[in-house]
Coordinates of C-alpha atoms in Angstrom, one line a residue:
X29 CA 0.2 -0.4 0.1
X30 CA 1.5 3.4 -1.6
X31 CA 2.2 5.8 1.8
X32 CA 0.5 9.5 0.7
X33 CA 2.0 12.7 1.6
X34 CA -0.7 14.4 4.4
X35 CA 0.1 18.0 3.9
X36 CA -1.6 20.3 6.0
X37 CA 0.5 18.7 9.3
X38 CA 3.8 19.7 10.4
X39 CA 5.8 17.8 13.1
X40 CA 9.0 19.7 14.1
X41 CA 10.9 20.1 17.4
X42 CA 12.5 22.9 18.4
X43 CA 17.4 22.2 19.4
X44 CA 19.9 24.3 20.6
X45 CA 22.1 24.5 23.0
X46 CA 21.0 26.0 26.9
X47 CA 19.3 28.9 27.9
X48 CA 19.6 30.1 23.4
X49 CA 15.6 30.2 24.4
X50 CA 13.7 27.4 22.7
X51 CA 10.6 27.5 26.1
X52 CA 10.5 31.0 25.5
X53 CA 10.1 30.5 21.2
X54 CA 7.1 27.9 22.2
X55 CA 5.5 30.3 24.5
X56 CA 5.8 32.6 22.0
X57 CA 3.9 29.7 19.2
X58 CA 1.2 28.9 21.4
X59 CA 0.4 32.7 22.2
X60 CA 0.7 33.6 18.3
X61 CA -1.6 30.4 17.4
X62 CA -4.5 30.8 20.1
X63 CA -3.7 27.9 22.1
X64 CA -4.2 30.2 25.5
X65 CA -5.8 32.6 26.5
X66 CA -4.0 36.0 27.2
X67 CA -5.2 35.3 31.3
X68 CA -3.6 31.3 31.3
X69 CA -0.5 32.4 29.5
X70 CA 2.9 32.2 32.0
X71 CA 6.6 32.1 31.7
X72 CA 8.1 29.0 29.7
X73 CA 4.7 26.8 29.7
X74 CA 5.4 23.7 28.4
X75 CA 8.2 23.4 31.7
X76 CA 5.8 22.2 33.9
X77 CA 7.5 20.2 37.1
X78 CA 8.0 23.5 39.8
X79 CA 11.7 21.8 39.2
X80 CA 11.8 23.0 35.3
X81 CA 10.5 26.6 36.3
X82 CA 13.0 27.1 39.3
X83 CA 16.3 26.0 37.6
X84 CA 15.7 27.3 34.5
X85 CA 15.7 24.2 32.4
X86 CA 14.1 21.9 31.1
X87 CA 13.9 18.0 31.7
X88 CA 11.1 16.4 30.9
X89 CA 10.1 16.9 26.1
X90 CA 6.8 18.1 26.0
X91 CA 4.7 18.5 23.0
X92 CA 1.5 20.5 21.7
X93 CA -1.1 20.6 19.7
X94 CA -1.2 24.3 17.6
X95 CA -3.8 25.3 15.0
X96 CA -2.2 27.6 12.5
X97 CA -4.0 29.4 9.0
X98 CA -1.1 30.5 6.8
X99 CA -1.1 33.1 4.9
X100 CA -2.7 31.8 1.5
X101 CA -5.1 30.6 4.1
X102 CA -5.0 26.8 4.1
X103 CA -5.3 25.8 8.0
X104 CA -2.5 23.6 9.6
X105 CA -1.8 21.0 12.2
X106 CA 1.7 21.8 14.1
X107 CA 2.2 19.0 16.2
X108 CA 6.0 20.5 18.3
X109 CA 8.0 19.1 20.3
X110 CA 10.1 21.7 22.5
X111 CA 13.1 19.6 23.9
X112 CA 15.9 20.1 26.8
X113 CA 19.3 21.6 26.0
X114 CA 21.5 19.8 28.8
X115 CA 23.8 17.1 27.9
X116 CA 22.3 14.7 30.8
X117 CA 18.9 15.0 28.5
X118 CA 20.1 14.1 25.1
X119 CA 18.2 10.4 25.1
X120 CA 14.8 12.9 25.8
X121 CA 16.4 15.2 22.8
X122 CA 16.5 11.4 20.6
X123 CA 13.3 10.4 21.3
X124 CA 11.3 13.8 20.2
X125 CA 13.5 13.5 17.1
X126 CA 11.9 10.3 15.9
X127 CA 8.1 11.8 16.2
X128 CA 9.4 14.8 13.5
X129 CA 10.4 14.9 9.9
X130 CA 12.0 18.8 10.7
X131 CA 13.9 20.7 13.2
X132 CA 13.8 24.6 14.0
X133 CA 17.3 25.4 15.1
X134 CA 17.8 28.2 17.6
X135 CA 21.1 30.3 17.8
X136 CA 21.4 33.1 20.6
X137 CA 22.2 35.7 17.9
X138 CA 25.1 37.0 20.1
X139 CA 26.5 34.0 21.7
X140 CA 26.6 31.9 18.7
X141 CA 26.9 28.1 18.5
X142 CA 27.7 25.9 21.2
X143 CA 28.9 22.5 22.2
X144 CA 25.6 21.5 23.0
X145 CA 24.1 23.0 19.9
X146 CA 26.5 20.8 17.2
X147 CA 25.5 17.9 19.4
X148 CA 21.8 17.9 18.6
X149 CA 22.0 19.1 15.2
X150 CA 24.0 16.0 14.4
X151 CA 21.3 14.2 16.4
X152 CA 18.7 16.0 13.7
X153 CA 21.0 15.2 11.5
X154 CA 21.1 11.2 12.3
X155 CA 17.5 11.6 12.2
X156 CA 17.1 12.5 8.2
X157 CA 15.8 15.8 9.3
X158 CA 15.0 18.9 7.2
X159 CA 16.5 22.3 9.6
X160 CA 16.0 25.9 9.9
X161 CA 17.8 27.8 11.6
X162 CA 16.3 30.6 13.5
X163 CA 18.6 33.6 15.4
X164 CA 16.8 34.6 18.6
X165 CA 17.8 36.9 20.8
X166 CA 18.6 39.7 17.6
X167 CA 17.2 42.6 20.2
X168 CA 20.0 42.7 22.0
X169 CA 22.5 45.5 21.4
X170 CA 25.3 41.8 21.1
X171 CA 23.4 40.6 19.0
X172 CA 25.7 39.9 15.8
X173 CA 23.3 38.4 13.4
X174 CA 25.6 38.5 10.0
X175 CA 28.6 37.3 11.7
X176 CA 26.6 34.0 13.2
X177 CA 25.3 33.3 10.0
X178 CA 28.7 32.5 8.7
X179 CA 29.3 30.6 11.7
X180 CA 26.4 28.7 11.5
X181 CA 27.9 27.7 7.6
X182 CA 31.5 27.1 8.7
X183 CA 30.3 24.7 11.8
X184 CA 27.9 23.2 11.6
X185 CA 27.5 23.5 7.4
X186 CA 24.0 24.5 7.0
X187 CA 22.8 26.8 5.1
X188 CA 22.2 30.2 6.8
X189 CA 21.1 32.6 4.2
X190 CA 17.7 32.6 5.1
X191 CA 18.3 32.2 8.5
X192 CA 14.9 33.4 11.1
X193 CA 16.2 36.6 12.8
X194 CA 13.9 36.8 15.9
X195 CA 13.2 37.8 19.5
X196 CA 11.2 35.7 21.1
X197 CA 11.2 37.4 24.1
X198 CA 9.3 40.6 22.6
X199 CA 7.5 38.2 20.7
X200 CA 9.7 40.8 17.1
X201 CA 8.8 38.0 13.6
X202 CA 7.4 35.1 15.2
X203 CA 5.0 35.0 12.1
X204 CA 7.6 34.0 10.1
X205 CA 9.0 31.6 11.9
X206 CA 5.4 29.8 11.9
X207 CA 5.3 30.4 8.0
X208 CA 9.0 28.9 7.5
X209 CA 7.7 25.6 9.3
X210 CA 4.6 25.5 7.2
X211 CA 6.7 26.0 3.4
X212 CA 10.0 24.5 4.5
X213 CA 9.5 21.7 6.6
X214 CA 8.5 18.6 5.2
X215 CA 4.9 16.8 5.2
X216 CA 4.4 13.3 7.4
X217 CA 4.0 10.6 4.9
X218 CA 1.7 7.5 6.3
X219 CA -1.6 5.5 4.6
X220 CA -4.3 5.6 6.0
X221 CA -5.7 2.8 5.2
X222 CA -2.8 0.2 6.7
X223 CA -3.4 -1.7 9.8
X224 CA -2.2 0.5 12.5
X225 CA 1.2 1.3 13.6
X226 CA 2.5 3.9 16.3
X227 CA 5.3 4.8 17.8
X228 CA 5.1 5.1 22.1
X229 CA 7.1 8.5 22.1
X230 CA 7.0 9.2 25.9
X231 CA 4.5 7.6 28.3
X232 CA 4.2 8.7 32.9
X233 CA 1.9 8.5 35.6
X234 CA -0.8 10.4 36.4
X235 CA -2.8 9.7 40.1
X236 CA -6.3 9.8 38.3
X237 CA -5.9 8.6 35.1
X238 CA -3.0 6.3 35.5
X239 CA -0.1 5.5 33.1
X240 CA -0.9 8.1 30.3
X241 CA 0.7 7.4 26.7
X242 CA 2.1 9.7 24.4
X243 CA 2.3 8.3 20.4
X244 CA 3.2 9.4 16.9
X245 CA 0.9 7.1 14.7
X246 CA 3.2 6.5 11.2
X247 CA -0.2 4.1 9.4
X248 CA -3.5 3.4 10.0
X249 CA -5.8 4.6 12.2
X250 CA -6.4 4.8 16.8
X251 CA -10.1 5.3 17.9
X252 CA -11.8 4.7 21.2
X253 CA -12.1 1.4 21.6
X254 CA -9.9 0.2 19.1
X255 CA -7.8 -3.0 21.3
X256 CA -4.6 -2.6 20.7
X257 CA -1.1 -4.6 20.8
X258 CA 2.3 -3.5 22.0
X259 CA 4.6 -4.9 19.9
X260 CA 7.6 -5.5 22.6
X261 CA 5.7 -6.1 25.9
X262 CA 3.5 -8.0 24.5
X263 CA 1.1 -7.2 26.3
X264 CA -2.8 -6.2 25.0
X265 CA -5.2 -3.2 26.0
X266 CA -8.5 -1.3 25.0
X267 CA -7.9 2.5 24.2
X268 CA -10.4 4.3 26.6
X269 CA -9.6 7.6 25.8
X270 CA -8.1 10.3 23.0
X271 CA -6.5 13.6 23.1
X272 CA -4.1 16.2 21.7
X273 CA -2.4 19.0 24.1
X274 CA -3.4 22.5 23.0
X275 CA -1.1 22.5 25.7
X276 CA -4.6 21.4 28.2
X277 CA -5.8 18.1 27.2
X278 CA -8.0 17.7 24.7
X279 CA -10.4 14.3 23.7
X280 CA -11.0 14.0 20.2
X281 CA -12.2 11.1 18.5
X282 CA -9.6 9.3 15.7
X283 CA -6.2 9.6 15.4
X284 CA -5.0 9.5 11.6
X285 CA -1.3 9.0 10.4
X286 CA 2.2 11.9 11.2
X287 CA -0.5 12.8 14.9
X288 CA 0.7 12.9 17.7
X289 CA -1.1 12.5 20.5
X290 CA -2.2 10.9 23.8
X291 CA -4.4 7.5 24.5
X292 CA -5.1 6.1 28.1
X293 CA -6.1 2.4 28.5
X294 CA -5.8 2.0 32.6
X295 CA -2.4 1.1 31.8
X296 CA -1.5 -0.7 35.5
X297 CA 1.9 -1.7 34.6
X298 CA 4.3 0.6 34.2
X299 CA 6.8 -1.5 32.5
X300 CA 4.4 -2.1 29.6
X301 CA 4.9 1.1 27.9
X302 CA 8.0 0.9 27.7
X303 CA 9.8 3.8 25.4
X304 CA 10.2 3.4 21.7
X305 CA 7.8 0.5 21.2
X306 CA 5.4 0.3 18.6
X307 CA 1.2 0.0 19.2
X308 CA -0.4 -2.0 16.6
X309 CA -4.3 -3.0 17.1
X310 CA -4.6 -6.9 17.9
X311 CA -7.1 -8.2 15.3
X312 CA -5.2 -6.7 12.4
X313 CA -1.3 -6.4 13.3
X314 CA 1.3 -4.8 11.2
X315 CA 4.3 -6.7 10.3
X316 CA 7.4 -5.3 11.3
X317 CA 8.0 -2.9 14.1
X318 CA 9.5 0.3 14.3
X319 CA 13.4 0.2 15.2
X320 CA 12.4 2.2 18.0
X321 CA 15.2 3.6 20.0
X322 CA 19.2 1.6 20.9
X323 CA 18.3 1.3 24.6
X324 CA 19.5 4.0 26.9
X325 CA 23.5 3.1 28.2
X326 CA 23.9 4.7 32.1
X327 CA 27.3 6.5 32.7
X328 CA 26.6 6.6 36.6
X329 CA 26.4 5.2 38.8
X330 CA 24.9 5.7 43.1
X331 CA 23.4 3.9 45.8
X332 CA 20.4 5.9 47.4
X333 CA 19.0 4.7 50.5
X334 CA 16.6 6.1 52.5
X335 CA 17.4 8.2 56.3
X336 CA 14.7 6.3 58.1
X337 CA 14.5 2.4 57.1
X338 CA 10.5 2.6 57.2
X339 CA 10.9 4.5 53.8
X340 CA 12.0 1.5 52.3
X341 CA 8.8 0.3 50.2
X342 CA 7.7 3.5 49.6
X343 CA 11.1 4.4 47.3
X344 CA 10.6 1.4 45.6
X345 CA 7.3 2.6 44.7
X346 CA 8.3 6.3 44.0
X347 CA 11.5 4.6 41.8
X348 CA 8.8 3.2 39.5
X349 CA 6.2 5.6 39.2
X350 CA 9.8 8.0 37.4
X351 CA 11.4 5.0 35.8
X352 CA 8.1 5.2 34.2
X353 CA 8.7 8.9 33.2
X354 CA 12.2 9.0 32.5
X355 CA 13.4 5.4 30.2
X356 CA 16.5 7.0 31.1
X357 CA 16.7 6.1 34.8
X358 CA 17.7 2.6 36.4
X359 CA 17.5 0.9 39.8
X360 CA 18.1 -2.5 41.6
X361 CA 18.2 -3.3 44.6
X362 CA 21.0 -3.6 47.5
X363 CA 21.9 -3.3 51.1
X364 CA 25.0 -1.6 52.6
X365 CA 26.5 -2.4 56.0
X366 CA 26.1 1.4 57.1
X367 CA 23.2 2.6 55.3
X368 CA 20.7 -0.6 55.9
X369 CA 18.6 -1.2 52.0
X370 CA 18.4 1.1 49.1
X371 CA 18.7 1.2 45.3
X372 CA 22.0 0.8 43.2
X373 CA 20.6 3.1 40.4
X374 CA 22.4 4.3 37.2
X375 CA 21.9 8.2 35.3
X376 CA 23.1 9.7 32.4
X377 CA 25.2 12.3 34.4
X378 CA 25.2 14.4 37.4
X379 CA 22.6 17.0 36.9
X380 CA 20.1 14.1 35.7
X381 CA 21.5 12.1 39.5
X382 CA 20.9 15.5 40.8
X383 CA 17.2 16.1 39.5
X384 CA 16.2 12.5 40.4
X385 CA 16.8 12.6 43.5
X386 CA 14.9 16.0 44.0
X387 CA 11.9 15.0 42.3
X388 CA 11.7 11.6 44.8
X389 CA 12.9 14.1 47.5
X390 CA 9.9 16.4 46.6
X391 CA 7.0 14.8 44.8
X392 CA 7.3 11.4 46.8
X393 CA 8.2 13.3 50.8
X394 CA 11.3 10.9 50.6
X395 CA 14.8 11.4 53.1
X396 CA 16.8 10.1 51.0
X397 CA 21.8 10.0 51.5
X398 CA 22.9 9.3 48.1
X399 CA 26.8 7.5 48.3
X400 CA 29.2 8.0 46.3
X401 CA 28.7 8.3 42.4
X402 CA 31.1 6.1 40.1
X403 CA 31.0 4.6 37.2
X404 CA 31.2 1.0 35.3
X405 CA 34.3 -0.4 35.4
X406 CA 35.3 -3.9 33.4
X407 CA 37.4 -6.3 35.3
X408 CA 39.6 -8.6 33.4
X409 CA 40.3 -11.9 35.6
X410 CA 42.3 -14.1 35.7
X411 CA 40.3 -17.4 34.6
X412 CA 39.8 -15.0 31.5
X413 CA 36.5 -14.3 32.7
X414 CA 35.0 -11.0 32.3
X415 CA 32.6 -8.9 35.1
X416 CA 31.4 -5.7 35.4
X417 CA 32.4 -3.3 38.5
X418 CA 28.6 -1.3 39.6
X419 CA 29.6 -0.6 43.0
X420 CA 33.4 -0.6 44.0
X421 CA 32.5 -2.2 47.1
X422 CA 32.0 -5.5 45.2
X423 CA 35.3 -5.6 44.5
X424 CA 36.9 -9.0 44.2
X425 CA 39.9 -10.2 45.6
X426 CA 43.2 -8.1 43.9
X427 CA 44.9 -11.3 43.5
X428 CA 41.9 -13.0 40.8
X429 CA 42.0 -10.1 38.6
X430 CA 44.0 -9.4 36.1
X431 CA 43.1 -5.5 34.6
X432 CA 40.9 -2.7 35.0
X433 CA 39.4 -1.3 32.4
X434 CA 37.6 1.7 32.7
X435 CA 35.1 4.4 30.2
X436 CA 37.1 7.2 28.7
X437 CA 35.0 9.6 27.3
X438 CA 35.6 12.4 24.2
X439 CA 35.0 15.8 25.5
X440 CA 34.6 19.2 23.1
X441 CA 34.7 21.9 24.7
X442 CA 34.3 25.5 23.3
X443 CA 35.3 28.6 25.6
X444 CA 36.8 32.6 24.9
X445 CA 40.5 32.7 24.1
X446 CA 41.3 34.4 27.5
X447 CA 40.1 30.9 29.9
X448 CA 42.2 28.7 26.9
X449 CA 45.3 28.2 29.5
X450 CA 42.7 27.4 32.6
X451 CA 40.6 24.6 30.6
X452 CA 43.7 23.0 29.0
X453 CA 45.7 22.9 32.6
X454 CA 41.9 21.6 33.6
X455 CA 41.9 18.6 31.1
X456 CA 45.3 17.5 32.2
X457 CA 45.0 17.3 35.8
X458 CA 42.1 14.9 34.7
X459 CA 44.9 13.0 33.4
X460 CA 43.4 13.8 29.9
X461 CA 44.9 13.4 26.5
X462 CA 44.3 16.7 24.3
X463 CA 43.0 15.3 20.5
X464 CA 42.4 18.8 19.5
X465 CA 43.0 22.4 19.2
X466 CA 41.1 24.9 16.8
X467 CA 39.4 28.3 16.8
X468 CA 35.6 28.2 16.0
X469 CA 35.3 31.9 14.8
X470 CA 37.1 33.7 18.3
X471 CA 36.6 30.8 20.2
X472 CA 38.9 28.1 20.8
X473 CA 37.6 24.1 20.7
X474 CA 39.3 22.0 22.1
X475 CA 38.6 18.1 21.6
X476 CA 39.9 16.0 24.3
X477 CA 40.3 12.5 25.7
X478 CA 39.5 12.1 30.0
X479 CA 38.6 9.2 31.5
X480 CA 35.2 9.3 32.5
X481 CA 35.6 8.7 37.0
X482 CA 37.4 12.0 37.0
X483 CA 34.8 13.6 35.0
X484 CA 31.6 12.1 37.1
X485 CA 32.8 14.4 40.1
X486 CA 32.9 17.8 39.9
X487 CA 34.3 18.9 36.0
X488 CA 31.6 20.6 35.3
X489 CA 31.2 23.4 38.1
X490 CA 35.2 23.3 37.9
X491 CA 34.9 24.1 34.0
X492 CA 32.1 26.5 34.9
X493 CA 34.1 28.7 37.1
X494 CA 37.6 28.6 35.4
X495 CA 35.8 30.3 32.5
X496 CA 33.1 32.4 34.2
X497 CA 30.7 30.2 33.0
X498 CA 31.1 30.7 29.6
X499 CA 33.2 27.4 28.6
X500 CA 30.3 24.8 26.8
X501 CA 30.6 21.0 27.2
X502 CA 29.1 18.1 25.9
X503 CA 31.0 14.4 25.3
X504 CA 30.1 10.9 24.5
X505 CA 31.6 8.1 25.5
X506 CA 34.0 6.8 23.5
X507 CA 35.5 2.7 24.9
X508 CA 37.2 1.2 27.7
X509 CA 41.2 1.6 28.4
X510 CA 43.4 -0.3 30.7
X511 CA 43.9 1.8 34.2
X512 CA 45.7 1.7 36.9
X513 CA 43.1 1.4 39.4
X514 CA 43.5 0.9 43.0
X515 CA 40.4 0.3 45.7
X516 CA 40.6 2.9 48.2
X517 CA 38.4 2.5 51.7
X518 CA 37.9 4.6 54.1
X519 CA 38.6 2.9 57.7
X520 CA 36.7 4.4 61.3
X521 CA 37.8 3.0 64.0
X522 CA 39.8 0.3 62.0
X523 CA 35.8 -1.1 60.3
X524 CA 35.8 -0.2 57.1
X525 CA 33.1 1.9 56.0
X526 CA 31.8 1.0 52.5
X527 CA 29.4 3.2 51.4
X528 CA 32.9 5.6 51.4
X529 CA 34.8 3.1 49.3
X530 CA 36.3 4.0 46.0
X531 CA 38.3 3.8 43.1
X532 CA 40.8 6.4 42.4
X533 CA 43.6 5.7 40.1
X534 CA 47.1 5.3 42.3
X535 CA 48.9 8.8 41.3
X536 CA 45.4 10.0 42.5
X537 CA 45.1 8.0 45.5
X538 CA 46.9 9.5 48.0
X539 CA 45.8 13.0 47.9
X540 CA 41.9 11.7 47.7
X541 CA 42.3 9.4 50.8
X542 CA 44.3 12.4 52.7
X543 CA 41.7 14.8 52.1
X544 CA 38.8 12.5 52.7
X545 CA 40.8 11.9 56.2
X546 CA 40.8 15.0 57.3
X547 CA 37.1 15.8 56.5
X548 CA 36.2 13.1 58.0
X549 CA 38.2 14.2 61.0
X550 CA 35.7 17.4 61.5
X551 CA 32.0 15.6 60.6
X552 CA 32.4 13.0 63.4
X553 CA 31.8 13.9 66.5
X554 CA 33.9 12.7 69.5
X555 CA 33.7 9.9 71.6
X556 CA 34.9 8.5 74.9
X557 CA 37.2 6.7 72.8
X558 CA 40.8 7.3 70.4
X559 CA 39.0 7.3 67.1
X560 CA 41.6 6.8 64.6
X561 CA 40.3 7.2 60.6
X562 CA 42.6 6.1 57.5
X563 CA 42.7 6.1 54.3
X564 CA 43.8 2.0 52.9
X565 CA 45.3 0.5 50.1
X566 CA 44.7 -3.5 51.0
X567 CA 46.4 -3.9 53.6
X568 CA 48.7 -0.6 52.7
X569 CA 47.4 2.7 55.2
X570 CA 48.0 6.3 52.5
X571 CA 46.4 8.9 54.9
X572 CA 45.6 9.0 58.7
X573 CA 43.3 11.8 60.7
X574 CA 42.9 11.2 64.4
X575 CA 39.4 11.9 66.5
X576 CA 40.8 12.9 70.3
X577 CA 38.6 11.6 72.9
X578 CA 36.1 13.5 75.6
X579 CA 38.0 13.5 79.0
X580 CA 36.5 13.6 82.1
X581 CA 38.6 14.3 84.8
X582 CA 38.5 11.7 87.5
X583 CA 41.1 13.3 89.5
X584 CA 39.1 16.0 90.8
X585 CA 37.8 15.1 94.3
X586 CA 42.0 14.1 94.6
X587 CA 42.1 16.7 97.1
X588 CA 45.4 16.2 98.4
X589 CA 47.0 13.8 99.5
X590 CA 49.7 11.0 98.1
X591 CA 50.1 11.2 94.4
X592 CA 49.4 7.6 93.8
X593 CA 46.3 7.9 94.0
X594 CA 45.6 10.2 91.8
X595 CA 47.6 8.1 89.6
X596 CA 45.8 4.9 90.2
X597 CA 42.2 6.9 89.2
X598 CA 43.9 7.8 85.2
X599 CA 45.2 3.8 85.5
X600 CA 42.2 2.9 86.0
X601 CA 40.4 4.8 83.5
X602 CA 43.5 3.9 80.8
X603 CA 42.1 0.8 81.5
X604 CA 38.4 1.4 80.5
X605 CA 39.0 3.9 78.1
X606 CA 41.1 1.1 75.7
X607 CA 38.0 -2.0 76.1
X608 CA 36.0 1.2 75.5
X609 CA 38.1 1.8 72.4
X610 CA 37.5 -1.9 71.5
X611 CA 33.8 -3.0 71.8
X612 CA 32.5 0.6 71.3
X613 CA 30.7 1.6 67.6
X614 CA 31.4 4.7 66.0
X615 CA 28.1 6.7 64.6
X616 CA 28.7 8.7 61.3
X617 CA 25.6 10.7 61.5
X618 CA 24.0 11.0 58.0
X619 CA 24.8 14.3 57.3
X620 CA 28.9 13.1 57.5
X621 CA 28.0 11.0 54.3
X622 CA 27.2 13.6 52.0
X623 CA 29.6 15.7 52.9
X624 CA 32.4 13.4 52.7
X625 CA 31.0 12.5 49.4
X626 CA 31.5 16.2 48.2
X627 CA 34.6 16.7 46.7
X628 CA 36.6 19.6 45.8
X629 CA 39.2 19.4 43.1

């Protein structure tokens, strides 16, 4: 059956670097097409989470359907996907792009092309998108539209001669963007008579409706009451409600090819709605599933534990709901001697980790502790077996390990010239290997290979501070390489604390161990006996600090008399302290864990 073009629909996403104005442009498009009245309009309409509004970033890709009448009088349906700009949410971007045929590339007319702009453009080109460049913030005094057009052509290789110059904040020239979408982006193709074939783009949990599923119809029609089959999960449901976001939920009777909308079907099991799955009609199934999305690879792992052990079941339920909403987040159960039962969680980066932790604490009222973030190491054992190590506390006996490999990334950093020296020094300090150094307009473009475990702690924060916030950073994992890595344990009163153990490079171990011991010395409260804090590699102690004992003056009641009475009392106290140290338990307060893990360079 032939696929026809559906002329009156356009599906597009907005891609850009952080803070170049994607969400503000989406606001203006909604406003002009009358999606919301002036009274309902708020700043960043599509950033619905409180945390997005507070931080001013987009975390979840959102979708909205706009009705637009073009200058030639024809009515069009525009489906807009607003995407995040931050490197940790690149997975959200790839999902949105798969549901569209074209993209608006928004570039700040004063700042120009940034590292994340490049990464997102390449994703759009991989998805075979038609791209329309849009220059935002042209009303700023520092805007240089002509220079930025030349930069887009030089760096990305896109023809920017007819780029649309706008100001999303003031609403300048927004009509021209809508005209460009209608005239320059391709229309979707589909076959209305073919069996239903739809892509599951996103799904989230709603307390009233159960699981809400966002779909993009490729072929066929989706009607209310249809029995659908999820090809990947093998589950079957009956559709109860069909609708579109305008941006408010609006019910419709049918969705046809090229349309984007949502369905609810009393889905209770979160696991049945895997993002990227193909939905088809149960009785009349399509031949082959859509390619979907490649499964996401977590990059950073850390343990999340409830402060109160009684909250464990609530934490499990909360994670299940978040996992539905965020397919790039994974978790499995683990237990720790110091922290009790909790979960080992996988994230795409440190911002992702921070956002998930904050959402768990806010949306589900949980109090959590996180252990040191670590990456996945590969252990090549003496007997030829290859193991993956997620948690340094689970490391097997060193004698059985042949080599340890760690993941490396290829990082692209764009920075103004005056900060180049500081950026290069930071990369060198983190065991980086320089691959390339060139110029993009007036800014230096540095390409480095870096070990991921040097990046996950605080690389991004350090980069921002040495460049006063002007450097932009993007990375992709390249391969695993052998490294001289050792497991560093922290011992408190000769007891290992598994939540604080970590894998470090041998050359770094001593400095890291010393910093950790010094920090813990200030954080652990004094007890009635001396507490040694040690950092050890195997049986070798590499750093030590001591928490001094609290002392009671046992000789206070001796006034005058023989000195041997005092000595006898002091000896007795000494014996007691020795015994106490042998059997005493050191309680490490929860705040001490969190503070000790925040390592400063």
